[in-house]
PDB file of C-alpha atoms and ligand atoms in Angstrom:
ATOM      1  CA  UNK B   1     -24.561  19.781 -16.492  1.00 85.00           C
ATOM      2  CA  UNK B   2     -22.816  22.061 -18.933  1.00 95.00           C
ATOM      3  CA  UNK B   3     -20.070  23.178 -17.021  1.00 97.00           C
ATOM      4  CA  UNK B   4     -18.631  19.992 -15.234  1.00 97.00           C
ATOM      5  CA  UNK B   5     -18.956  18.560 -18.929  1.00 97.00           C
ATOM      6  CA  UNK B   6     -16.560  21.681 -19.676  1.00 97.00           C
ATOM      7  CA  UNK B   7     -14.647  21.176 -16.409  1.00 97.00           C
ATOM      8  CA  UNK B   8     -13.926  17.208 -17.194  1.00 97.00           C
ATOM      9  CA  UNK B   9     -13.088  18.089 -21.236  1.00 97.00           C
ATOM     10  CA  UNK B  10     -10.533  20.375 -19.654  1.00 97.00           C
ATOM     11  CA  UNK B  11      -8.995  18.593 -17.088  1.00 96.00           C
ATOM     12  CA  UNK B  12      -8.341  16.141 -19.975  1.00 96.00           C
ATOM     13  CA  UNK B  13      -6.391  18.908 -21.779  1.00 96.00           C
ATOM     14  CA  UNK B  14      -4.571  19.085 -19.133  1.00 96.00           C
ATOM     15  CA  UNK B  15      -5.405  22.776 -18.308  1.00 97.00           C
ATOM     16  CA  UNK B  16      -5.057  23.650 -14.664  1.00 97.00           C
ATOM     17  CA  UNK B  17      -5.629  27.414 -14.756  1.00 98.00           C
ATOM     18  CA  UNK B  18      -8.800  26.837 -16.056  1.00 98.00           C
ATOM     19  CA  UNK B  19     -10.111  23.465 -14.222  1.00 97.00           C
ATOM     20  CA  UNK B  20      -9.303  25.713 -11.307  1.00 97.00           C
ATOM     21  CA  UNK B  21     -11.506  28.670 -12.399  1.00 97.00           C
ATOM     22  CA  UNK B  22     -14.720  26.358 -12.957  1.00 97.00           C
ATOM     23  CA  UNK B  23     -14.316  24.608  -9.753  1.00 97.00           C
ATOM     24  CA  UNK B  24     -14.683  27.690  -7.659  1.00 97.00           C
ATOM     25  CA  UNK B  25     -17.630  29.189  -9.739  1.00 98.00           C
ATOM     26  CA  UNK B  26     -19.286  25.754  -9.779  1.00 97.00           C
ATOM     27  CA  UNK B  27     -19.077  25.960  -5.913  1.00 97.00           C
ATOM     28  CA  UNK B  28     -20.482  29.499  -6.431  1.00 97.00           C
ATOM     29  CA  UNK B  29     -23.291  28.408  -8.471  1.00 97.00           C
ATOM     30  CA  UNK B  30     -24.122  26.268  -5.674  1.00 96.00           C
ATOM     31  CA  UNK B  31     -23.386  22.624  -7.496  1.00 97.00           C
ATOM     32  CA  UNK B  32     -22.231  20.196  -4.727  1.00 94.00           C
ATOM     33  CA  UNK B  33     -18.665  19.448  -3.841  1.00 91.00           C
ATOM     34  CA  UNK B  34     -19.544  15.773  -3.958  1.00 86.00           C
ATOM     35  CA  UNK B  35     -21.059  16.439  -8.220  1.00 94.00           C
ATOM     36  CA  UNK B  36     -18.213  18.516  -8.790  1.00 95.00           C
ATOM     37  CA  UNK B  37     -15.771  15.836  -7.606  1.00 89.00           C
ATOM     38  CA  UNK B  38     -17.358  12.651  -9.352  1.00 87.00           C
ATOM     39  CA  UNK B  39     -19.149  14.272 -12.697  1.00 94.00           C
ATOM     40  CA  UNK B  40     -16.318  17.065 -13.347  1.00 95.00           C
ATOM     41  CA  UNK B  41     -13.067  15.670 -11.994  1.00 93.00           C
ATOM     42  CA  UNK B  42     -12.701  11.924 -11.639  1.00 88.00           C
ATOM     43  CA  UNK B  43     -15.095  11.262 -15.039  1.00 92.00           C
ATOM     44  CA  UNK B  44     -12.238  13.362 -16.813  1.00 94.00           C
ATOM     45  CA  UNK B  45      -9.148  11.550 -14.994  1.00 90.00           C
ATOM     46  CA  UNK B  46     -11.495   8.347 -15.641  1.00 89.00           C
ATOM     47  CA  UNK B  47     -11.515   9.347 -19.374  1.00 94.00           C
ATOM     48  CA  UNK B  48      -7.552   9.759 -19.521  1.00 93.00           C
ATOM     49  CA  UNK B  49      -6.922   6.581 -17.191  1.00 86.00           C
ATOM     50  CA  UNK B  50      -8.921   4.762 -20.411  1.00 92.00           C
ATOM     51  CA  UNK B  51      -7.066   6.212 -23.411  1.00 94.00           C
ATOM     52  CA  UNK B  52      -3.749   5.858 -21.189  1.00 89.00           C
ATOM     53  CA  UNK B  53      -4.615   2.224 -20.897  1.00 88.00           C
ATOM     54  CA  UNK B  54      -5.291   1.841 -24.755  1.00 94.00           C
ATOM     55  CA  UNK B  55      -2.551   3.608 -25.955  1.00 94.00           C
ATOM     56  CA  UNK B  56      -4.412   6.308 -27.181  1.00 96.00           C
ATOM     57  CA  UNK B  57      -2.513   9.043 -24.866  1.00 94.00           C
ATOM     58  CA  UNK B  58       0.690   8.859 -22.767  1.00 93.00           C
ATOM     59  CA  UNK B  59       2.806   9.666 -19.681  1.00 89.00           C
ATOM     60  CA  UNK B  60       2.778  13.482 -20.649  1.00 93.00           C
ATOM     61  CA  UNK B  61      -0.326  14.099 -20.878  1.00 94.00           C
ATOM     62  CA  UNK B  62      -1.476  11.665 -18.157  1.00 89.00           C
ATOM     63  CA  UNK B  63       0.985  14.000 -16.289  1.00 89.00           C
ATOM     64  CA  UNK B  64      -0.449  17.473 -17.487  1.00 93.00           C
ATOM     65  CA  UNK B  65      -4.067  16.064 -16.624  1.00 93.00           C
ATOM     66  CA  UNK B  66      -3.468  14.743 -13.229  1.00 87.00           C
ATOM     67  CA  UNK B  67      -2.147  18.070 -12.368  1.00 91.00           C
ATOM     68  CA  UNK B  68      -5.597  19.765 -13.657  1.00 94.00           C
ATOM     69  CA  UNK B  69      -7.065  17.390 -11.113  1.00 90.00           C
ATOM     70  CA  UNK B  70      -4.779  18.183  -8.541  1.00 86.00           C
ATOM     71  CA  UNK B  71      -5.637  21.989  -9.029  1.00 92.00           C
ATOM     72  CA  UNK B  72      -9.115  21.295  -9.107  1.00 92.00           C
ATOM     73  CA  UNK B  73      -9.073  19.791  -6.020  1.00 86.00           C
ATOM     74  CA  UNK B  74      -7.191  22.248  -3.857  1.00 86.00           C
ATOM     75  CA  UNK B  75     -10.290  24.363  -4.233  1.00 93.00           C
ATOM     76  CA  UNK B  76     -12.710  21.601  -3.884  1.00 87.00           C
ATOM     77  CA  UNK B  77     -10.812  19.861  -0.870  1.00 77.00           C
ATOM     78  CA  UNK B  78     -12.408  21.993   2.045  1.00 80.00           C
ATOM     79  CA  UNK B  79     -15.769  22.053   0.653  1.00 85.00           C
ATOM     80  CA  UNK B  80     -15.602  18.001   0.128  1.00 74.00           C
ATOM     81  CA  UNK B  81     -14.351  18.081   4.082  1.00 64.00           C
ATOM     82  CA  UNK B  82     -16.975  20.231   5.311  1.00 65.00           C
ATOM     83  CA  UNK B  83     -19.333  18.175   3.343  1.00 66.00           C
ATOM     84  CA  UNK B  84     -18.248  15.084   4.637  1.00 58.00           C
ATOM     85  CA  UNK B  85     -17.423  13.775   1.835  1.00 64.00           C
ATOM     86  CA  UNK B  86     -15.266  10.249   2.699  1.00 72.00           C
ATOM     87  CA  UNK B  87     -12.408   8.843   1.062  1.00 81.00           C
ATOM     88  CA  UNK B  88     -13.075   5.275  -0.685  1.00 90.00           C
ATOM     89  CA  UNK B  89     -10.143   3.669   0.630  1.00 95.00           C
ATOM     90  CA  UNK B  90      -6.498   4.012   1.776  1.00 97.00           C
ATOM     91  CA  UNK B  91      -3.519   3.269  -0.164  1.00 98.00           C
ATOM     92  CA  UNK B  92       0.203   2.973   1.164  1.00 98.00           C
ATOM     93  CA  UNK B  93       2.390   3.487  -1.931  1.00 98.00           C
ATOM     94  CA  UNK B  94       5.976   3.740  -2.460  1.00 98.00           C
ATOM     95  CA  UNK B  95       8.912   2.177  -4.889  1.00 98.00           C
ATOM     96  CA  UNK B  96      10.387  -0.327  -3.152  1.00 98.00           C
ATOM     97  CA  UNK B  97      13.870  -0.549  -0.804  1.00 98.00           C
ATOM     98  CA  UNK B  98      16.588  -0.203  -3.299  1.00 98.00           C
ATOM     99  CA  UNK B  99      15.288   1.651  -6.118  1.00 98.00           C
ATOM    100  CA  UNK B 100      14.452   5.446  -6.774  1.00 94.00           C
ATOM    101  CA  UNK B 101      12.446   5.106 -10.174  1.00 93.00           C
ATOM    102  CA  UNK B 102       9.270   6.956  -8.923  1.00 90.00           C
ATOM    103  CA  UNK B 103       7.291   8.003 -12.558  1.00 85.00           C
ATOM    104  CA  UNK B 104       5.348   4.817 -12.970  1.00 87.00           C
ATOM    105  CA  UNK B 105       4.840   4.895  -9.024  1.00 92.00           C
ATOM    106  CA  UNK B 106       3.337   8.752  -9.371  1.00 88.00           C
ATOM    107  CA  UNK B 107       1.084   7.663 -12.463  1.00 83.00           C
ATOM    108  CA  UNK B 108      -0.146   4.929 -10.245  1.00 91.00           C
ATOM    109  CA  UNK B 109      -0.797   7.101  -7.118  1.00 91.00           C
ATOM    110  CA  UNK B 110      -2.340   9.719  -9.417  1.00 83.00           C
ATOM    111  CA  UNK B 111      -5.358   7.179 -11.102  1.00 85.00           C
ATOM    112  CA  UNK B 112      -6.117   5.914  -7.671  1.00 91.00           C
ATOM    113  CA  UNK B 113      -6.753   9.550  -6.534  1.00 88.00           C
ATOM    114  CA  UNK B 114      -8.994   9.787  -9.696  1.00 84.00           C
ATOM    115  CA  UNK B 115     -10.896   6.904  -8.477  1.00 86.00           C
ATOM    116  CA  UNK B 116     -11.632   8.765  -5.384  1.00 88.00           C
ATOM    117  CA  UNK B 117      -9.126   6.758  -2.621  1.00 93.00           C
ATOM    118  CA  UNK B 118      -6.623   8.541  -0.405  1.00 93.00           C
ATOM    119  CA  UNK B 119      -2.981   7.886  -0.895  1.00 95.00           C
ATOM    120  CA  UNK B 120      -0.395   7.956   1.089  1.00 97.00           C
ATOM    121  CA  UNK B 121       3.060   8.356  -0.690  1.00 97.00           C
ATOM    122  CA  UNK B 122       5.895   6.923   0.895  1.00 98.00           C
ATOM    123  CA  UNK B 123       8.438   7.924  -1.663  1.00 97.00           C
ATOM    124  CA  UNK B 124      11.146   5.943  -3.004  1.00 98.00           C
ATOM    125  CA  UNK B 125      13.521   3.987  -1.333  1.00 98.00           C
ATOM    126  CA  UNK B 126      11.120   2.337   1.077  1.00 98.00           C
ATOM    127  CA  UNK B 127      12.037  -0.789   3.637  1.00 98.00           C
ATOM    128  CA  UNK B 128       9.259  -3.268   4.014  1.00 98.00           C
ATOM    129  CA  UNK B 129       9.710  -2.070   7.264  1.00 98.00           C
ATOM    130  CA  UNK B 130       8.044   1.592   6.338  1.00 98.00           C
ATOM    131  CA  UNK B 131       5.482   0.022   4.464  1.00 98.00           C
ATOM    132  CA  UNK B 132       4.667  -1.790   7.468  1.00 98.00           C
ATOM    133  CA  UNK B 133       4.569   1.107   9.832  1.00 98.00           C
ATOM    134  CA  UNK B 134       3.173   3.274   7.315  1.00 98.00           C
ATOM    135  CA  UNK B 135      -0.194   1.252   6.775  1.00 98.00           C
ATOM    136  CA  UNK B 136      -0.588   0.782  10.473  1.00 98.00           C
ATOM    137  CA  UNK B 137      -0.313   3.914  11.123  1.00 98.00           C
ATOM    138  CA  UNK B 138      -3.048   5.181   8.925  1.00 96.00           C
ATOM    139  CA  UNK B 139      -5.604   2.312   8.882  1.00 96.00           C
ATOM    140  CA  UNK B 140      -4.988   1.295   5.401  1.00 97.00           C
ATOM    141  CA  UNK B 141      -6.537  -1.159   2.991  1.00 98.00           C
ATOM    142  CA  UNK B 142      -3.904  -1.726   0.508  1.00 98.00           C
ATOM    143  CA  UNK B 143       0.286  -1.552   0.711  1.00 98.00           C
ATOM    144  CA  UNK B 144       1.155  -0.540  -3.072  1.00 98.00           C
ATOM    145  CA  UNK B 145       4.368  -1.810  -4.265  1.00 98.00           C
ATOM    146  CA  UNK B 146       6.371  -0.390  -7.301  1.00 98.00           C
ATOM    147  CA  UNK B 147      10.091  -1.721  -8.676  1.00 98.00           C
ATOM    148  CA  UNK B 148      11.800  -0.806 -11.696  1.00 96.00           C
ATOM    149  CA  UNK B 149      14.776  -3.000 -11.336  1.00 97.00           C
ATOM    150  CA  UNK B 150      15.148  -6.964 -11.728  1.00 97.00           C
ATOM    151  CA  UNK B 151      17.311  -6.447  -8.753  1.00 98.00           C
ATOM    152  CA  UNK B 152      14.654  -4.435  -6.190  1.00 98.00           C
ATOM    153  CA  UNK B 153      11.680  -6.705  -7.324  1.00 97.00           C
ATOM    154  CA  UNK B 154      12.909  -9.287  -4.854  1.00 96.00           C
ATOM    155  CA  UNK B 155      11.984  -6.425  -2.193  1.00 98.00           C
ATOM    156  CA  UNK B 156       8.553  -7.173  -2.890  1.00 98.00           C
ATOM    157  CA  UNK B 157       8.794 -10.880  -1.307  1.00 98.00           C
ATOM    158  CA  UNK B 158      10.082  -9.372   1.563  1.00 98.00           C
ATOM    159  CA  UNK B 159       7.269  -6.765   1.978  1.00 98.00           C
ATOM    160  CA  UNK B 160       4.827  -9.898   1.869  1.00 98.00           C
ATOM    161  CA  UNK B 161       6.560 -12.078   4.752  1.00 98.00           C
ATOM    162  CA  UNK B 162       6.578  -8.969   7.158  1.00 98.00           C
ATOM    163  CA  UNK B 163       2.788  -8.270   6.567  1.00 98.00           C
ATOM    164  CA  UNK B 164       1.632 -11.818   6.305  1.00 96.00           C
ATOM    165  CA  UNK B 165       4.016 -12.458   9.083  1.00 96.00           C
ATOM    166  CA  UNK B 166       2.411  -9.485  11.342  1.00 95.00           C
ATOM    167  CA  UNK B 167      -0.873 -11.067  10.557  1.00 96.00           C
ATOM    168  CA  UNK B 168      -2.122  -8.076   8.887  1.00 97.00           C
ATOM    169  CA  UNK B 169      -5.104  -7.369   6.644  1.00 92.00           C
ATOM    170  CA  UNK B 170      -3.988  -4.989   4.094  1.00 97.00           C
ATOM    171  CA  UNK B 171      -4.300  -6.243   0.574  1.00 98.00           C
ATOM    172  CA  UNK B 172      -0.906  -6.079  -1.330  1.00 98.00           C
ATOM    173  CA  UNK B 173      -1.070  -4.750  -4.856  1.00 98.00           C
ATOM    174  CA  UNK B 174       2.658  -4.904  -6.952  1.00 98.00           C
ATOM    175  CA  UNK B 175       3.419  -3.430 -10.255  1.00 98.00           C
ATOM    176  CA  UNK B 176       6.485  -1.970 -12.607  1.00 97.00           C
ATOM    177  CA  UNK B 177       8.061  -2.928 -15.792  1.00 95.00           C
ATOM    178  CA  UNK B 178      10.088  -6.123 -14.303  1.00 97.00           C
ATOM    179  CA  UNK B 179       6.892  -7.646 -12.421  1.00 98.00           C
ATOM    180  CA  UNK B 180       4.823  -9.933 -14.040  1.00 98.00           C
ATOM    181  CA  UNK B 181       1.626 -12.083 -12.796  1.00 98.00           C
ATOM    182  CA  UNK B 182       3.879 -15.639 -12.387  1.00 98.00           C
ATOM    183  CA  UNK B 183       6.020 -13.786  -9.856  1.00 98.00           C
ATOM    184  CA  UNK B 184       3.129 -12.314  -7.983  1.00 98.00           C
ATOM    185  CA  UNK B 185       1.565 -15.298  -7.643  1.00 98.00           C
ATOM    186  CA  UNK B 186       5.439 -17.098  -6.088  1.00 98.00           C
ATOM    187  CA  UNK B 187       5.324 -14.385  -3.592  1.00 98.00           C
ATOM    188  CA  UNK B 188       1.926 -14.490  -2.449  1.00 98.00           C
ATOM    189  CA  UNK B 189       0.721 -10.745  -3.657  1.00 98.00           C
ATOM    190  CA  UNK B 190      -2.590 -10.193  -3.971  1.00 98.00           C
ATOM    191  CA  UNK B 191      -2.304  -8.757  -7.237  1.00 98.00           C
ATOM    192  CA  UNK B 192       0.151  -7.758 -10.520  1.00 98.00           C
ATOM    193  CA  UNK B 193      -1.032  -5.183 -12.703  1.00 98.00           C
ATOM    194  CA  UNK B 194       0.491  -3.945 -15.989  1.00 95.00           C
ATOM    195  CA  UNK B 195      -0.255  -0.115 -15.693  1.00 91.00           C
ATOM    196  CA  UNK B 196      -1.574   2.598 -13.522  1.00 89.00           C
ATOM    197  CA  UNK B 197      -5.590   2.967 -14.991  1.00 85.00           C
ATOM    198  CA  UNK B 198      -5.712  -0.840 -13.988  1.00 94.00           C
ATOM    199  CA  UNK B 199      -3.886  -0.673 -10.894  1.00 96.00           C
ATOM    200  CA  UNK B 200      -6.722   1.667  -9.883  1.00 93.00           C
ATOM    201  CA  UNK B 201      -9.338  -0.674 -11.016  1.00 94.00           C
ATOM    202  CA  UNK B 202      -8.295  -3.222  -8.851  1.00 98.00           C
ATOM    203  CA  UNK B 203      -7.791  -0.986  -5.890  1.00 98.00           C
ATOM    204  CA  UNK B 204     -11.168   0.165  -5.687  1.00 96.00           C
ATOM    205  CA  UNK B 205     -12.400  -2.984  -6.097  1.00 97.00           C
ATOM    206  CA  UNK B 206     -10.677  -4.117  -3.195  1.00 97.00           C
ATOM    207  CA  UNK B 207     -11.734  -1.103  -1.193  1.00 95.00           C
ATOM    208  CA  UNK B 208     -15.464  -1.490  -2.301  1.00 89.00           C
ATOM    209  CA  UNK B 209     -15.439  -5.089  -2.080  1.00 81.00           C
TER     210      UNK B 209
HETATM  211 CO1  B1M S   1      16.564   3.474 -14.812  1.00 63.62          CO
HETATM  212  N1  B1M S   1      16.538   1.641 -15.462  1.00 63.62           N
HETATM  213  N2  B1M S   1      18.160   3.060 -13.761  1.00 63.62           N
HETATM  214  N3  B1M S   1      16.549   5.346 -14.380  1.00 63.62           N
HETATM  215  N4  B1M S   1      15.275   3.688 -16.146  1.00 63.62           N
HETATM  216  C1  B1M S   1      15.406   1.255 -16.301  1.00 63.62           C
HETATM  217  C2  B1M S   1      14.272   0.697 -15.456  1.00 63.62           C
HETATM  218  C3  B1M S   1      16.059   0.179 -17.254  1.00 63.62           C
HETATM  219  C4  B1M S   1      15.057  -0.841 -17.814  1.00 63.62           C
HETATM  220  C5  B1M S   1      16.848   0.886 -18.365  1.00 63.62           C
HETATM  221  C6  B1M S   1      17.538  -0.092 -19.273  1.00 63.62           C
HETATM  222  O1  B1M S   1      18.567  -0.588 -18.958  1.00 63.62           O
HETATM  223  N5  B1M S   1      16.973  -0.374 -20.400  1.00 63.62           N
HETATM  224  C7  B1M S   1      17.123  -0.457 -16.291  1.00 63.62           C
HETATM  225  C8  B1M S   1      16.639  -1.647 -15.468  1.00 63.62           C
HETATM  226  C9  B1M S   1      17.190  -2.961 -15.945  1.00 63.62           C
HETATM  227  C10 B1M S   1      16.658  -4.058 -15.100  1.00 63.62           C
HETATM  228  O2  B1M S   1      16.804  -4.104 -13.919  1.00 63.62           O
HETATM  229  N6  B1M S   1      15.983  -4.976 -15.770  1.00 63.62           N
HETATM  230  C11 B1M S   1      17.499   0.725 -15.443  1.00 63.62           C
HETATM  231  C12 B1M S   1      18.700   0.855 -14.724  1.00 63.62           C
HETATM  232  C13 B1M S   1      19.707  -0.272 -14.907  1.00 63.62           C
HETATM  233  C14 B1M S   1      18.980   1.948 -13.879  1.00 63.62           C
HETATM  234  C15 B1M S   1      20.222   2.196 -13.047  1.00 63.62           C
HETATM  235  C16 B1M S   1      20.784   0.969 -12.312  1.00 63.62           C
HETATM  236  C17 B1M S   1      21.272   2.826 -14.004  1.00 63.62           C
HETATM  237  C18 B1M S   1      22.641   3.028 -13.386  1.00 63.62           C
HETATM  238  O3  B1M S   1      22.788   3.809 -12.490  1.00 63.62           O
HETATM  239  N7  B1M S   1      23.568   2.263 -13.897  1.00 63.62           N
HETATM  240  C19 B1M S   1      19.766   3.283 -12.062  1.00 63.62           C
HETATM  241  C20 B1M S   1      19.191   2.672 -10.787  1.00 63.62           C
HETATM  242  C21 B1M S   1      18.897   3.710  -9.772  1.00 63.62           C
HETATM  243  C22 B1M S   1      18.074   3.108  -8.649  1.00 63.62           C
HETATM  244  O4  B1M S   1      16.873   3.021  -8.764  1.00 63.62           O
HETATM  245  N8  B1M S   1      18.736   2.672  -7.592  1.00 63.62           N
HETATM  246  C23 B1M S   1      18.703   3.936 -12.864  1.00 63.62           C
HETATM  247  C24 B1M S   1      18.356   5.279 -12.732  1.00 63.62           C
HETATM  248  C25 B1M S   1      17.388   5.931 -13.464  1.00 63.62           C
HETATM  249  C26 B1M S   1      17.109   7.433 -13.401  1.00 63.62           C
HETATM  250  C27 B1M S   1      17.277   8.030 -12.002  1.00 63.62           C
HETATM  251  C28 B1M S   1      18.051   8.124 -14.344  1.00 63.62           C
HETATM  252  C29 B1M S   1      15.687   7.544 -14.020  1.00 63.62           C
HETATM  253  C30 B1M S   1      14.578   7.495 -12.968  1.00 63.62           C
HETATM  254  C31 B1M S   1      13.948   8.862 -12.727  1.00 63.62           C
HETATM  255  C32 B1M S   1      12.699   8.749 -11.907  1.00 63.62           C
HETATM  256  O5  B1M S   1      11.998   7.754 -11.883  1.00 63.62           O
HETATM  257  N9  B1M S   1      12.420   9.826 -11.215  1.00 63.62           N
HETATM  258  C33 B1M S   1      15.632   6.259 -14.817  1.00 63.62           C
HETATM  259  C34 B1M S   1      14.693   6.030 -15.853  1.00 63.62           C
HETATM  260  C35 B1M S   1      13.832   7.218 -16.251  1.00 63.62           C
HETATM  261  C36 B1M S   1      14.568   4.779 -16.496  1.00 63.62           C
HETATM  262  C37 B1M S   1      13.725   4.428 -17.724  1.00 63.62           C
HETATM  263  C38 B1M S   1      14.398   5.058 -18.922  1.00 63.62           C
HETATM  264  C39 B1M S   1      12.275   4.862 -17.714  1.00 63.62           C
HETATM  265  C40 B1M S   1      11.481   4.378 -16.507  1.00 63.62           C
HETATM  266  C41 B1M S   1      10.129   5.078 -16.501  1.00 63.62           C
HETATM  267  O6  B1M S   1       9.921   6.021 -15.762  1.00 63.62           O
HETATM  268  N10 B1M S   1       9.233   4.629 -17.378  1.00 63.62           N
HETATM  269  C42 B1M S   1      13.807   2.843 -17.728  1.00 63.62           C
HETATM  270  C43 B1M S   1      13.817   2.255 -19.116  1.00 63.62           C
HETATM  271  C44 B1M S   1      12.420   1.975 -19.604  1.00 63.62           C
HETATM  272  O7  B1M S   1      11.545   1.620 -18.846  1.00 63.62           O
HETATM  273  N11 B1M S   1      12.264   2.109 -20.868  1.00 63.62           N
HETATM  274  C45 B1M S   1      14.919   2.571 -16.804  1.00 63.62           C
HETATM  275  C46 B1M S   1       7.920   5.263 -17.540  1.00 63.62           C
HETATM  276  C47 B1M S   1       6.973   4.759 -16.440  1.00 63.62           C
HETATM  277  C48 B1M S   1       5.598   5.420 -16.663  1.00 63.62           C
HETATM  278  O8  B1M S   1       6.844   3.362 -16.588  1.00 63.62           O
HETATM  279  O9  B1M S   1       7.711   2.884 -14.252  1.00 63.62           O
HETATM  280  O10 B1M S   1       7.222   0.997 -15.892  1.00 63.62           O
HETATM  281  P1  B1M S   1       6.909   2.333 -15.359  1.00 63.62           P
HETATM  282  O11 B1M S   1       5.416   2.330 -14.788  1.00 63.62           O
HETATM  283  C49 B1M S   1       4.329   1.811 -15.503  1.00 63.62           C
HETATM  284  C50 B1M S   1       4.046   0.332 -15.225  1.00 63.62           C
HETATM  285  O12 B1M S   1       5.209  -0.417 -14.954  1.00 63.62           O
HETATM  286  C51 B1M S   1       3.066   0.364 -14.099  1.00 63.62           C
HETATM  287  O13 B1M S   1       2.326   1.560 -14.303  1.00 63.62           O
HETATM  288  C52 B1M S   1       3.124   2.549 -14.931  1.00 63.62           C
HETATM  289  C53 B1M S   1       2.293   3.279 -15.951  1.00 63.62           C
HETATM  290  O14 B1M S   1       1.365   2.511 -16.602  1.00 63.62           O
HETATM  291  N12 B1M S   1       3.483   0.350 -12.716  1.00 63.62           N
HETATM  292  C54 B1M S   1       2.668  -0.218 -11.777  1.00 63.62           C
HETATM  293  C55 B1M S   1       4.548   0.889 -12.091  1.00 63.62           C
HETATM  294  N13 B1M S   1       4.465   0.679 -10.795  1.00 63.62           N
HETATM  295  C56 B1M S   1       3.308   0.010 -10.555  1.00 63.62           C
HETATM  296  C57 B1M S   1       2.741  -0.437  -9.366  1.00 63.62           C
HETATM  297  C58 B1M S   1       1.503  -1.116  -9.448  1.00 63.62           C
HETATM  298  C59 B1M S   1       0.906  -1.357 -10.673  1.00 63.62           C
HETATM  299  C60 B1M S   1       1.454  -0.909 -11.853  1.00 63.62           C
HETATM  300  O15 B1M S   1       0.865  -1.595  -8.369  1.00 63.62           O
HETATM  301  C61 B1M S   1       1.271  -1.193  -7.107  1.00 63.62           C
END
């Protein structure tokens, strides 16, 4: 359909004024909130999360973009509740106890939005403590772990012992510059990725598994 192709092609320019504008008459011209969401919005965010992983764009404009979305879905967001449409998963995120670096963290939260799952933002700063409360508290299916710093990463271990130790089910997903797939593997994460469009691969993966 002509104008979600339009909608998505903007969204990747990063133009929120606009994505905004075509959202609303799309819901006026009677196209579902559902279509809107998946053949307009994600498929665009879906199209960035690929050049982002290739190089081909960066953080900017992954930034500029995932605000587009963001606009497009405060109109959308009643209509997809009314409609029923459900999330595909819950996500805990945050940037582990120690360590405010949050960009990486947002890019992550943003893709995983763009696949369609709900996420929870915890911030920056967080105890494995919150991370545990926080995914109890709202059902989820994955605690998201980010950490910048050679001397927060350790953080992540600790986040592992306190769920595996609760006996939770939550899948544990780690990323950031320091992390790599040897030390998720010694802690006992369920998975390392390298950058935010593959983080939310693997996430919905999990959550559709
Ligand atoms: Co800081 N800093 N910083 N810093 N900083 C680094 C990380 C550093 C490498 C700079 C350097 O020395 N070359 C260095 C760490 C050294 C180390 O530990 N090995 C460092 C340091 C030392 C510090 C301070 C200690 C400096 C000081 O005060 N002396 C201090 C610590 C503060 C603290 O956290 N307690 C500090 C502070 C800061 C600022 C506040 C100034 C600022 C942060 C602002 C903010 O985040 N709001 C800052 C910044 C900006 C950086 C650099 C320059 C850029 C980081 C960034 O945002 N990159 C950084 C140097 C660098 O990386 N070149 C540096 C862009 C971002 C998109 O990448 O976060 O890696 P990144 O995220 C990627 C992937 O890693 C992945 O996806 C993202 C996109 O693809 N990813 C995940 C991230 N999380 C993931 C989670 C996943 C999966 C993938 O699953 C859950």
């Amino acid at each position: 359909m002509a104008i979600l192709e339009e909608m998505s092609t903007l969204l990747q320019q990063g133009r929120a004024p606009k994505v905004k504008e075509l959202v609303q008459q799309a819901i006026d011209e009677g196209i579902s909130p559902k279509q809107i969401l998946e053949e307009g919005l994600l498929s665009g965010m879906s199209v960035i999360g690929e050049k982002f992983k290739n190089n081909e764009v960066f953080v900017p404009e992954v930034l500029i973009a995932a605000r587009a979305m963001n606009a497009g879905i405060s109109i959308l967001q009643p209509h997809l509740v009314s409609e029923g449409v459900e999330s595909k998963g819950k996500v805990v995120i945050g940037t582990v106890k120690g360590d405010l670096h949050d960009i990486g963290k947002n890019l992550v939260k943003m893709m995983m939005e763009g696949k369609g799952l709900e996420v929870i933002d915890l911030g920056v700063d967080v105890s494995p403590e919150q991370f545990v409360e926080a995914a109890k508290e709202h059902d989820a299916d994955i605690i998201a772990c980010s950490a910048l710093l050679t001397t927060t990463m350790s953080e992540m271990k600790n986040v592992v012992d306190k769920v595996r130790g609760e006996g939770m089910r939550q899948k544990i997903m780690i990323g950031g510059a320091p992390v790599t797939q040897n030390y998720c593997d010694s802690i006992g994460a369920d998975s390392y990725t390298p950058d935010a469009a593959s983080a939310a691969d693997v996430a919905l993966s999990f959550c559709t598994a």
